[in-house]
XYZ file of C-alpha atoms in Angstrom:
782
model
C 0.000 0.000 0.000
C 1.419 3.396 -1.024
C 1.460 6.117 1.618
C 0.194 9.663 1.079
C 3.737 10.928 1.587
C 5.032 8.532 -1.076
C 2.257 9.619 -3.442
C 3.061 13.302 -2.841
C 6.687 12.715 -3.866
C 5.951 10.218 -6.637
C 7.808 11.149 -9.802
C 9.622 13.951 -7.998
C 13.295 14.622 -8.603
C 14.876 15.323 -5.228
C 18.348 16.812 -4.810
C 20.261 16.107 -1.615
C 23.391 17.756 -0.283
C 25.412 16.066 2.446
C 24.418 12.599 1.248
C 27.704 11.048 2.433
C 27.008 12.149 6.006
C 25.039 10.534 8.829
C 21.642 12.109 8.138
C 22.213 12.214 4.378
C 22.948 8.494 4.072
C 19.843 7.593 6.082
C 17.791 10.031 4.012
C 18.908 8.527 0.691
C 18.156 4.994 1.886
C 14.717 5.923 3.238
C 13.647 7.747 0.097
C 14.769 4.906 -2.146
C 12.990 2.314 -0.008
C 9.807 4.131 1.037
C 9.248 6.509 -1.892
C 9.729 4.064 -4.773
C 8.843 6.453 -7.620
C 11.211 9.330 -6.833
C 14.613 10.052 -8.391
C 17.564 11.402 -6.436
C 20.313 13.826 -7.436
C 23.204 13.752 -4.987
C 25.578 16.709 -4.780
C 28.907 15.097 -3.865
C 32.313 16.723 -3.594
C 34.808 14.697 -5.680
C 37.768 13.195 -3.849
C 41.405 13.538 -4.808
C 41.341 10.265 -6.675
C 37.635 9.593 -7.031
C 34.735 11.127 -8.906
C 31.431 12.127 -7.332
C 29.837 8.902 -8.592
C 32.652 6.766 -7.220
C 32.383 8.424 -3.817
C 28.624 7.872 -3.800
C 28.978 4.180 -4.586
C 31.701 3.648 -1.997
C 30.582 5.904 0.856
C 26.811 5.691 0.544
C 25.630 2.504 -1.110
C 28.167 0.217 0.538
C 27.061 1.379 3.973
C 25.155 -1.172 6.057
C 22.167 1.183 6.020
C 21.411 -0.339 2.609
C 21.463 -3.978 3.756
C 17.691 -4.090 3.925
C 17.196 -2.509 0.495
C 19.949 -4.655 -0.995
C 18.185 -7.763 0.315
C 14.881 -6.608 -1.192
C 16.358 -5.879 -4.617
C 18.858 -8.726 -4.730
C 20.900 -8.767 -7.934
C 18.993 -5.737 -9.237
C 20.369 -3.426 -6.518
C 23.180 -1.837 -8.560
C 21.002 -1.408 -11.643
C 18.248 0.200 -9.573
C 20.705 2.610 -7.991
C 22.044 3.561 -11.419
C 18.487 4.131 -12.685
C 17.226 6.220 -9.782
C 20.303 8.029 -8.500
C 22.532 10.579 -10.237
C 25.646 11.944 -8.540
C 26.799 15.417 -9.584
C 30.135 16.977 -8.660
C 29.764 20.042 -6.471
C 30.666 21.741 -3.207
C 28.396 23.889 -1.032
C 31.401 25.891 0.190
C 31.919 27.253 -3.352
C 29.874 29.938 -5.088
C 27.550 28.372 -7.615
C 28.062 25.104 -5.683
C 30.935 24.384 -8.082
C 28.399 23.027 -10.570
C 29.075 23.262 -14.294
C 27.485 22.065 -17.516
C 25.077 19.138 -17.336
C 25.599 18.729 -13.582
C 24.336 22.267 -13.046
C 21.281 21.663 -15.210
C 20.545 18.352 -13.482
C 20.716 19.870 -9.999
C 18.625 22.949 -10.769
C 15.928 20.875 -12.516
C 14.949 19.219 -9.222
C 11.519 19.698 -7.632
C 12.844 19.520 -4.066
C 16.280 20.289 -2.648
C 17.068 18.869 0.778
C 20.124 20.643 2.132
C 21.707 18.483 4.852
C 25.378 19.275 4.165
C 27.070 20.871 7.163
C 30.316 21.213 9.041
C 28.810 19.257 11.934
C 31.914 19.054 14.098
C 31.514 21.086 17.252
C 35.106 22.296 16.865
C 35.105 23.276 13.198
C 37.401 26.167 12.262
C 35.428 29.395 12.084
C 36.086 29.989 8.387
C 34.923 26.471 7.433
C 31.767 26.751 9.547
C 30.973 30.116 7.949
C 31.514 28.935 4.372
C 29.467 25.737 4.793
C 26.893 26.336 7.537
C 26.238 30.032 7.071
C 26.724 30.546 3.334
C 25.871 27.048 2.039
C 22.066 27.507 2.092
C 22.279 30.998 0.540
C 24.412 29.635 -2.315
C 21.708 27.105 -3.152
C 19.017 29.813 -3.161
C 21.251 32.147 -5.193
C 21.840 29.480 -7.841
C 18.110 28.744 -8.108
C 17.278 32.437 -8.451
C 20.004 32.880 -11.027
C 18.615 30.040 -13.136
C 15.039 31.128 -12.510
C 13.709 28.000 -10.787
C 11.797 27.669 -7.525
C 12.232 24.210 -6.021
C 11.089 23.611 -2.451
C 14.251 24.062 -0.397
C 14.238 22.067 2.849
C 17.200 23.282 4.897
C 18.385 21.160 7.830
C 19.539 23.328 10.726
C 19.727 22.627 14.493
C 17.633 23.374 17.572
C 20.737 24.856 19.178
C 20.397 28.030 17.105
C 18.377 29.111 20.148
C 21.632 29.487 22.068
C 22.310 28.937 25.758
C 18.896 30.082 26.909
C 16.770 28.594 29.679
C 13.138 27.690 29.266
C 11.045 27.342 26.142
C 12.631 27.703 22.691
C 9.805 28.034 20.152
C 9.847 27.217 16.417
C 10.703 30.720 15.219
C 13.668 32.513 13.705
C 16.109 33.767 16.321
C 16.304 37.081 14.458
C 12.533 37.501 14.901
C 12.375 36.514 18.577
C 12.917 38.458 21.807
C 16.604 37.494 21.962
C 17.623 38.972 18.599
C 20.925 40.840 18.978
C 20.768 42.565 15.610
C 23.771 40.731 14.204
C 24.680 41.401 10.604
C 25.584 38.080 9.009
C 27.534 39.781 6.205
C 29.753 41.500 8.763
C 30.368 38.157 10.487
C 31.345 36.540 7.172
C 33.769 39.340 6.344
C 35.337 39.165 9.808
C 35.800 35.387 9.616
C 37.460 35.607 6.197
C 39.719 38.400 7.372
C 40.716 36.355 10.416
C 41.600 33.409 8.168
C 43.902 35.634 6.096
C 45.473 37.180 9.187
C 46.101 33.760 10.731
C 47.708 32.467 7.539
C 49.985 35.520 7.442
C 50.943 35.186 11.115
C 51.739 31.501 10.662
C 54.350 32.463 8.076
C 56.190 34.927 10.315
C 59.854 33.872 10.715
C 59.602 33.306 14.470
C 56.522 31.110 14.004
C 58.147 29.046 11.257
C 61.204 28.528 13.457
C 58.948 27.306 16.249
C 57.126 24.883 13.937
C 60.486 23.569 12.712
C 61.640 23.110 16.300
C 58.478 21.194 17.203
C 58.809 19.027 14.093
C 62.367 18.106 15.002
C 61.346 17.350 18.587
C 58.693 14.931 17.314
C 60.578 13.288 14.449
C 64.222 13.720 15.407
C 66.667 13.279 12.530
C 64.042 12.131 10.045
C 65.579 14.081 7.162
C 64.727 17.354 5.431
C 61.636 16.230 3.439
C 59.972 14.576 6.451
C 60.770 17.559 8.680
C 59.514 19.981 6.022
C 56.248 18.061 5.671
C 55.824 17.931 9.448
C 56.628 21.627 9.774
C 53.961 22.503 7.218
C 51.499 20.173 8.945
C 52.158 21.945 12.254
C 51.717 25.334 10.585
C 48.370 24.314 9.114
C 47.301 22.857 12.455
C 48.261 26.112 14.190
C 46.111 28.098 11.771
C 43.232 25.663 12.238
C 43.535 25.778 16.049
C 43.431 29.577 15.984
C 40.303 29.497 13.870
C 38.706 26.829 16.078
C 39.383 28.918 19.158
C 38.125 32.044 17.375
C 34.898 30.236 16.534
C 34.396 29.083 20.110
C 35.163 32.517 21.510
C 32.892 34.354 19.079
C 30.051 31.898 19.665
C 30.435 32.067 23.453
C 30.503 35.858 23.401
C 27.131 35.833 21.662
C 25.522 33.097 23.772
C 25.889 30.061 21.517
C 27.555 26.832 22.679
C 29.928 26.624 19.689
C 30.652 27.748 16.141
C 28.290 25.125 14.723
C 25.196 26.559 16.435
C 26.375 30.149 15.846
C 26.880 29.726 12.093
C 23.677 27.699 11.717
C 21.721 30.522 13.372
C 23.244 33.121 11.062
C 22.706 30.726 8.143
C 18.966 30.722 8.835
C 18.987 34.522 8.931
C 20.996 34.805 5.709
C 18.793 32.291 3.870
C 15.610 34.066 4.944
C 16.964 37.386 3.676
C 18.347 36.137 0.362
C 16.011 33.309 -0.661
C 14.172 35.464 -3.203
C 11.382 33.467 -4.842
C 12.630 30.104 -3.554
C 10.206 28.621 -0.995
C 12.087 27.538 2.136
C 11.273 25.190 5.008
C 13.710 24.793 7.900
C 13.996 21.559 9.879
C 15.821 21.772 13.218
C 16.849 18.507 14.876
C 18.298 18.402 18.370
C 21.155 15.946 19.151
C 20.858 13.229 16.500
C 21.749 9.729 17.648
C 21.349 6.099 16.503
C 18.161 4.878 14.849
C 15.089 3.803 16.804
C 13.974 1.390 14.069
C 14.953 2.383 10.505
C 16.831 1.087 8.555
C 17.491 -1.070 11.617
C 17.524 -0.403 15.369
C 20.804 1.148 16.487
C 22.051 2.056 13.010
C 24.639 4.802 13.230
C 27.303 6.232 10.985
C 30.395 7.480 12.774
C 30.450 8.627 16.365
C 28.084 11.453 17.202
C 28.182 13.636 20.322
C 27.421 11.171 23.105
C 29.394 8.140 21.913
C 32.950 9.328 22.681
C 31.866 10.375 26.168
C 30.073 7.075 26.808
C 33.002 4.933 25.644
C 35.510 7.018 27.597
C 33.388 6.489 30.701
C 33.080 2.731 30.045
C 36.865 2.440 29.639
C 37.448 4.257 32.920
C 39.076 7.231 31.193
C 36.383 9.739 32.074
C 35.323 9.461 35.687
C 32.976 12.424 35.739
C 31.345 14.785 33.303
C 29.635 18.127 33.823
C 25.876 18.336 33.690
C 22.713 19.124 35.598
C 21.160 15.865 36.919
C 17.589 17.113 36.502
C 18.471 18.711 33.151
C 17.304 17.414 29.785
C 19.577 15.780 27.225
C 17.625 16.468 24.061
C 18.284 13.398 21.911
C 16.370 12.344 18.822
C 16.938 9.131 16.799
C 18.176 9.693 13.241
C 15.278 7.815 11.596
C 12.776 10.219 13.199
C 14.739 13.181 11.852
C 14.771 11.653 8.368
C 11.057 10.855 8.493
C 10.285 14.442 9.545
C 12.395 15.871 6.710
C 10.569 13.676 4.172
C 7.191 14.667 5.624
C 8.072 18.378 5.334
C 9.222 17.841 1.736
C 6.010 15.957 0.918
C 3.825 18.672 2.488
C 5.247 21.133 -0.014
C 5.874 24.838 0.479
C 2.138 25.577 0.812
C 1.454 23.235 3.739
C 4.861 22.706 5.365
C 5.638 24.793 8.450
C 8.302 27.438 7.951
C 10.260 25.948 10.853
C 9.901 22.454 12.294
C 11.857 21.395 15.354
C 12.513 17.668 15.710
C 13.298 17.234 19.392
C 12.243 15.260 22.418
C 12.868 17.576 25.359
C 9.585 19.494 25.164
C 7.349 16.431 24.833
C 9.228 13.309 26.002
C 12.317 14.481 27.906
C 15.333 12.293 28.606
C 16.714 13.491 31.951
C 20.459 13.518 32.430
C 20.265 11.435 35.607
C 18.109 8.810 33.869
C 20.654 8.634 31.040
C 23.583 8.329 33.462
C 21.861 5.682 35.595
C 21.025 3.575 32.546
C 24.529 3.901 31.080
C 26.167 3.084 34.416
C 23.875 0.136 35.052
C 24.354 -1.281 31.569
C 28.169 -1.158 31.725
C 28.061 -2.662 35.225
C 26.171 -5.623 33.766
C 28.085 -5.621 30.470
C 31.587 -4.329 31.279
C 34.301 -3.551 28.797
C 37.513 -5.508 29.428
C 41.064 -4.197 29.551
C 43.994 -5.715 27.638
C 44.605 -8.160 30.489
C 41.076 -9.480 30.228
C 39.881 -7.859 33.454
C 36.495 -6.107 33.582
C 36.696 -2.334 33.875
C 34.602 -1.167 36.808
C 32.837 2.027 35.824
C 33.128 4.831 38.361
C 30.174 6.258 40.215
C 29.077 9.229 38.199
C 28.970 12.633 39.805
C 27.582 15.875 38.426
C 30.351 18.439 38.874
C 30.647 21.794 37.180
C 32.645 22.119 33.981
C 35.330 24.208 35.675
C 36.254 21.475 38.174
C 36.502 18.726 35.575
C 38.547 20.919 33.230
C 40.948 21.830 36.035
C 41.495 18.161 36.973
C 42.127 17.094 33.386
C 44.396 20.066 32.717
C 46.571 19.148 35.727
C 46.797 15.534 34.547
C 47.723 16.698 31.048
C 50.501 18.968 32.357
C 52.012 16.152 34.469
C 52.004 13.775 31.503
C 53.535 16.430 29.234
C 56.407 17.041 31.667
C 57.026 13.308 32.118
C 56.988 12.763 28.366
C 59.521 15.559 27.852
C 61.926 13.956 30.340
C 61.599 10.497 28.789
C 62.100 11.814 25.254
C 65.501 13.113 26.308
C 66.644 9.657 27.468
C 68.259 7.136 25.068
C 65.554 4.524 25.590
C 64.972 1.711 23.132
C 62.831 -1.374 22.545
C 60.528 -2.355 25.377
C 61.781 0.561 27.498
C 60.703 2.940 24.757
C 57.329 1.172 24.627
C 56.615 2.713 28.034
C 56.930 6.171 26.496
C 54.525 5.121 23.737
C 52.071 4.001 26.433
C 52.527 7.344 28.160
C 51.849 9.105 24.869
C 48.612 7.126 24.531
C 47.565 8.143 28.051
C 48.373 11.770 27.294
C 46.225 11.651 24.158
C 43.379 10.072 26.132
C 43.492 12.865 28.712
C 43.571 15.467 25.940
C 40.566 13.805 24.308
C 38.656 13.755 27.603
C 39.450 17.439 28.117
C 38.279 18.170 24.595
C 34.991 16.334 25.224
C 34.370 18.369 28.364
C 35.132 21.627 26.548
C 33.055 20.757 23.485
C 30.077 18.926 24.929
C 29.850 20.241 28.479
C 27.625 23.131 27.464
C 25.190 20.756 25.770
C 24.718 18.651 28.907
C 24.227 21.829 30.928
C 21.786 23.353 28.445
C 18.334 24.000 29.930
C 16.475 25.113 26.804
C 13.250 23.221 26.089
C 12.663 22.986 22.348
C 9.005 23.264 21.443
C 7.671 20.906 18.764
C 4.181 22.265 18.104
C 4.696 22.331 14.333
C 6.136 18.834 14.373
C 3.136 17.417 16.223
C 0.690 19.292 13.956
C 2.401 17.711 10.975
C 2.300 14.301 12.679
C -1.401 14.597 13.492
C -2.140 15.435 9.849
C -0.870 12.018 8.681
C -3.047 8.952 8.315
C -2.265 5.754 10.228
C -0.334 4.168 7.349
C 1.919 7.199 6.928
C 2.498 7.330 10.680
C 3.517 3.684 10.658
C 5.884 4.131 7.690
C 7.313 7.522 8.612
C 7.467 7.587 12.419
C 8.685 10.925 13.768
C 6.653 11.345 16.960
C 9.230 11.661 19.807
C 6.640 10.335 22.260
C 7.068 6.871 20.738
C 10.540 6.488 22.258
C 10.850 4.651 25.569
C 14.184 6.011 26.778
C 15.340 3.138 29.046
C 14.605 0.692 26.214
C 16.352 2.899 23.651
C 19.441 3.470 25.790
C 19.965 -0.081 27.051
C 18.725 -2.324 24.256
C 19.345 -0.227 21.144
C 21.854 2.587 21.531
C 24.493 1.204 23.912
C 24.866 -2.198 22.172
C 25.309 -0.331 18.879
C 27.838 2.086 20.353
C 29.925 -0.744 21.807
C 29.824 -2.670 18.535
C 31.026 0.313 16.524
C 33.671 1.277 19.095
C 35.338 -2.137 18.656
C 36.212 -2.354 22.327
C 36.948 -5.601 24.127
C 33.724 -7.132 25.448
C 34.911 -10.591 26.517
C 37.246 -11.759 29.308
C 40.687 -13.165 28.598
C 43.869 -11.486 27.444
C 43.733 -8.985 24.640
C 44.139 -10.197 21.120
C 47.042 -7.785 20.605
C 49.384 -10.719 20.123
C 47.030 -12.166 17.537
C 47.033 -8.820 15.783
C 50.829 -8.828 15.646
C 50.716 -12.386 14.333
C 48.339 -11.298 11.577
C 50.624 -8.425 10.691
C 53.638 -10.758 10.529
C 51.701 -12.964 8.119
C 51.109 -9.922 5.936
C 54.800 -9.054 6.052
C 55.785 -12.624 5.157
C 53.212 -13.017 2.423
C 54.790 -14.398 -0.778
C 53.226 -11.448 -2.633
C 55.705 -9.031 -1.061
C 58.494 -7.893 -3.386
C 61.383 -6.550 -1.294
C 62.451 -6.697 2.354
C 64.749 -3.779 3.195
C 66.724 -3.860 6.455
C 68.642 -1.353 8.504
C 71.568 -2.897 10.411
C 72.342 -1.211 13.728
C 69.846 -1.984 16.497
C 67.737 -3.709 13.853
C 69.828 -6.779 13.057
C 72.694 -6.260 15.516
C 73.078 -4.665 18.942
C 75.963 -2.492 17.846
C 76.710 0.771 16.075
C 79.403 2.613 14.107
C 81.008 3.957 17.297
C 81.460 0.460 18.665
C 82.866 -0.811 15.359
C 85.383 2.011 15.253
C 86.307 1.464 18.890
C 86.915 -2.213 18.227
C 89.246 -1.400 15.330
C 90.950 1.544 17.027
C 91.836 -0.317 20.231
C 92.602 -3.681 18.721
C 96.364 -3.223 19.071
C 96.374 -1.170 22.293
C 97.421 -2.499 25.678
C 95.039 -2.429 28.633
C 95.995 1.016 30.096
C 95.598 2.604 26.671
C 92.258 0.861 26.249
C 91.053 2.291 29.540
C 92.133 5.797 28.527
C 90.318 5.373 25.200
C 87.168 4.191 26.981
C 87.237 7.222 29.295
C 87.630 9.595 26.347
C 84.765 7.839 24.577
C 82.515 8.291 27.605
C 83.339 11.989 27.744
C 82.529 12.389 24.046
C 79.360 10.322 24.161
C 76.828 13.095 25.019
C 78.082 15.299 22.186
C 78.007 12.446 19.688
C 74.515 11.442 20.795
C 73.293 15.009 20.374
C 74.762 15.243 16.870
C 73.323 11.854 15.921
C 69.855 12.909 17.065
C 70.163 16.181 15.197
C 71.280 14.807 11.819
C 72.390 11.245 11.204
C 74.234 12.139 7.987
C 76.215 14.945 9.635
C 77.043 12.616 12.506
C 78.407 9.911 10.210
C 80.488 12.385 8.205
C 81.889 13.834 11.413
C 82.615 10.476 12.996
C 84.124 8.810 9.943
C 86.772 11.545 9.797
C 88.476 9.454 12.476
C 89.404 6.889 9.845
C 91.644 9.407 8.094
C 95.099 7.872 7.390
C 93.912 4.357 8.346
C 95.654 1.752 6.100
C 93.142 0.075 3.815
C 94.875 -3.305 3.935
C 95.024 -3.348 7.725
C 91.351 -2.359 7.998
C 90.412 -5.101 5.529
C 92.336 -7.682 7.575
C 90.869 -6.504 10.877
C 87.367 -6.258 9.402
C 87.195 -10.026 9.044
C 87.652 -10.478 12.796
C 85.393 -7.481 13.434
C 82.638 -9.319 11.601
C 83.006 -12.580 13.525
C 83.741 -11.134 16.956
C 81.432 -8.109 16.956
C 78.810 -8.233 14.201
C 77.961 -11.936 14.499
C 78.341 -11.991 18.299
C 75.951 -9.059 18.675
C 73.487 -10.090 16.002
C 69.837 -10.780 16.746
C 69.076 -14.411 15.826
C 65.404 -13.563 15.222
C 66.434 -10.801 12.843
C 68.772 -13.053 10.879
C 66.032 -15.670 10.678
C 63.639 -13.036 9.333
C 66.072 -12.196 6.536
C 66.298 -15.867 5.617
C 62.514 -16.217 5.738
C 62.148 -13.420 3.222
C 64.727 -15.011 0.943
C 62.993 -18.369 1.175
C 59.730 -16.711 0.109
C 61.408 -15.307 -2.980
C 61.544 -11.727 -1.729
C 64.520 -9.569 -2.658
C 66.529 -8.737 0.456
C 68.313 -5.401 0.635
C 70.537 -4.068 3.421
C 70.654 -0.269 3.568
C 72.997 0.896 6.308
C 75.094 3.849 7.320
C 77.792 1.415 8.499
C 80.967 1.284 6.398
C 81.088 -1.226 3.570
C 84.068 -3.193 4.933
C 82.247 -3.747 8.252
C 79.246 -5.432 6.629
C 80.763 -7.246 3.653
C 80.478 -10.549 5.558
C 76.677 -10.277 5.342
C 76.697 -10.544 1.544
C 75.357 -14.145 1.474
C 72.179 -12.991 3.229
C 71.325 -10.114 0.920
C 70.703 -9.607 -2.765
C 71.962 -6.059 -2.431
C 73.984 -4.196 0.205
C 74.094 -0.412 0.184
C 76.554 0.907 2.766
C 78.639 4.000 3.458
C 81.909 4.137 1.564
C 85.047 6.203 2.158
C 87.385 7.368 -0.580
C 90.916 5.904 -0.716
C 94.063 7.930 -1.283
C 96.771 6.894 -3.735
C 98.986 5.866 -0.792
C 96.498 3.162 0.252
C 94.946 4.990 3.211
C 91.422 6.148 3.844
C 90.705 9.854 3.470
C 87.971 9.891 6.093
C 85.647 11.443 3.500
C 82.517 9.889 1.987
C 82.370 8.835 -1.639
C 78.661 9.752 -1.692
C 75.880 10.785 0.682
C 75.643 8.192 3.487
C 72.510 6.049 3.078
C 70.489 7.514 5.954
C 67.141 9.256 6.395
C 65.393 10.198 3.161
C 68.330 8.836 1.150
C 67.264 5.319 2.153
C 63.784 5.857 0.786
C 65.240 7.110 -2.480
C 67.668 4.185 -2.697
C 64.864 1.665 -2.260
C 62.657 3.541 -4.735
C 65.436 3.551 -7.338
C 66.076 -0.154 -6.740
C 62.397 -0.989 -7.242
C 62.228 1.109 -10.415
C 65.306 -0.589 -11.831
C 64.025 -4.076 -11.000
C 60.380 -3.502 -11.956
C 59.137 -3.916 -8.377
C 56.506 -2.005 -6.372
C 57.242 0.107 -3.312
C 53.816 -0.567 -1.835
C 54.714 -4.281 -1.786
C 57.960 -3.645 0.099
C 58.713 -4.291 3.767
C 61.097 -2.044 5.703
C 62.767 -2.905 9.028
C 64.438 -0.135 11.043
C 64.749 1.221 14.572
C 64.823 5.013 14.465
C 62.557 7.943 13.666
C 65.277 9.015 11.218
C 63.977 6.127 9.087
C 60.502 7.652 8.867
C 60.881 8.517 5.140
C 61.702 4.866 4.445
C 58.743 3.664 6.521
C 56.355 6.036 4.769
C 57.596 4.977 1.332
C 56.793 1.271 1.755
C 53.555 -0.610 2.215
C 54.654 -2.595 5.278
C 56.757 -0.763 7.914
C 58.228 -2.774 10.795
C 59.704 -0.943 13.796
C 62.432 -3.103 15.384
C 63.551 -2.293 18.936
C 62.273 1.244 18.302
C 63.750 4.248 20.032
C 61.397 6.567 21.928
C 60.081 8.692 19.082
C 59.587 5.778 16.713
C 57.836 3.717 19.399
C 55.239 6.481 19.789
C 54.845 6.912 16.017
C 54.542 3.148 15.446
C 51.825 2.801 18.073
C 49.908 5.775 16.725
C 50.015 4.462 13.154
C 49.424 0.810 14.007
C 52.698 -0.528 12.600
C 54.148 -3.935 13.385
C 56.700 -3.731 16.218
C 59.347 -6.408 16.807
C 61.572 -6.790 19.871
C 64.676 -8.767 18.886
C 67.518 -9.563 21.284
C 70.994 -11.067 21.175
C 71.546 -14.738 21.831
C 72.212 -15.485 25.482
C 75.666 -16.626 26.562
C 77.734 -14.546 24.139
C 80.847 -12.666 25.337
C 80.100 -9.298 26.940
C 83.471 -7.575 27.489
C 83.469 -4.148 29.100
C 86.295 -3.042 26.783
C 87.031 -3.942 23.155
C 88.872 -7.259 22.852
C 92.410 -7.102 21.375
C 94.464 -9.969 19.866
C 96.043 -10.930 23.212
C 92.633 -11.090 24.853
C 90.869 -13.034 22.104
C 92.507 -16.363 22.989
C 91.915 -15.780 26.688
C 88.235 -15.022 26.004
C 87.947 -18.059 23.736
C 89.357 -20.338 26.480
C 86.957 -18.809 29.018
C 83.932 -19.420 26.822
C 84.811 -22.966 25.719
C 86.470 -24.407 28.806
């Protein structure tokens, strides 16, 4: 049986903006399923490597919202989507929506335009929120007026345009109510754009660029010029964004709105009303949109909304309290009710549809904050999340403090973690010791996230506005029973304890991918899966660093072994003392620039006889390199060879020190010193030492020459200076990572290996000379 709503929209061509978002995806699915005779035109911003149509197929139709429709249509699903849906390339943040040619004609030929595109993040930069939320609707109206068409424009806004008021918030324009401040939206747009330009200019001031460079080096260490340049630019862009985010918050707060989202939406309504011309406009204002009550299935959600991060942080024990008024109302509305209301407004047409319709629960079926907290706490007490050790996390007893107290507590915790992290970053930690710093970094990020949640969402939980829904209920009462059954948008239908405990929370936990069963975490299994990927026969090349990756040694130790080989014990002791004195300076130079360090250090080989070094290098290999090698690392090289992978050693060690490893590798790229005519080393490099970004280029050149793919390469290394190499390949493996790399590897989800030397090997305090070798051999084998 066809509903009246479906009949009203039968044969209609409906344009939708924001179709890749939460509301937009649900809206597309509902129209296709419940209004079978309509056609949809989706305005989609093309991606860097994908067209509008490709994005629509991937980001909309592959979503699980379409499972029900896909099951109904079976093998005809794709054909039906192609027949009824057209994706056009455009962008609401651009004048004219960025539409050209046939796409422009297709969009402007629609009977209804549902504008759901928005910068929905509560911490959007001010300029972005202005361009999308404030100016987006006016651009649609301007385009329609320019072409001379008058489709029914249904603009999705938010109840929070009412601001931080107490008491009733009716369905009227803010600019027409008693709280109108006389703001000029054009002035606000000009100010936001000017601030963006000023921030960009300030970010390019020499002192700022030096600071960004300093921060980049502190995070990445000696990662090489390209990586540091990219990080510096990333920090500059982040600085500009943070300034604009803070400007948006400050401007919104100064005018009584909770954030830039509500502020720009309010001005967007004002701007659209003033500039709509002949285009008929209906505004739909949802409150806080959360998971579905029933359609397309109970609990359906796309991405985390406002409440989910807070709920999961509480369940994991990260957020022990959150500001809010216990008797206050948390105005939540399920996404399927919002979608149904939007469709009903569109079907009513500009003649019958209310000018403004609020879709909210607080004025007619309120969810009290204490009821929400009690249900969340009780549910996680019965269904706890488990930590990595398989122990249930006991949720704390929720209190209702003010925002100031919670912010102060989290800020103190953040400052302590920042100071601790700074101390640990200065220490030469490695491997499992460095893993502790990565754990600390994770904790610091969790505290920062919790602080961000309090700052962003605290005002919403403290809000005491009651959004009136008179127009919504009038529209609901005008529907017949069949329409009401098909397009449910009456907030009174929601039983909040049932919704929270049997629909919303199970969905949130499922999407959060947290541990819900006892027993140790599957982290080991994850590492096992990643090792299988690394050792897949499809891989092409396995590239290895040497020092602290395959052996527990370095160029300083190799030089010391050679330099003291023919010294007696007193001279050895004096050398060791000098080396200890020099160590801090060498470590500092190494952390600053690995290439400069190697050039500086290899100067010590000046005048060394080539023949003598070659003779000594053989014993260096057996007594130092092999003795200090990691058996697991050597096995990994052999595993790669057995699988048919090319094995490449790229090391800053000198070529004579690693020549004994030739049987393991198809290619060895090492540092090389020039030789003088008299048969001595000059102490100068023949070419740039293979470190930092040079390693990435070496591997890239090797793959090009051999017809191999970088994205099928594996790279093993231990330092953040190898970041360019890691980022070049498809499968990075951090081995015994130093502090910075340990944090980066954890953040990016890379495979981490901890390889150690074989037990029982000789561990002399000083380098072993010829006279001591035999003595050491007798000690070991007696």
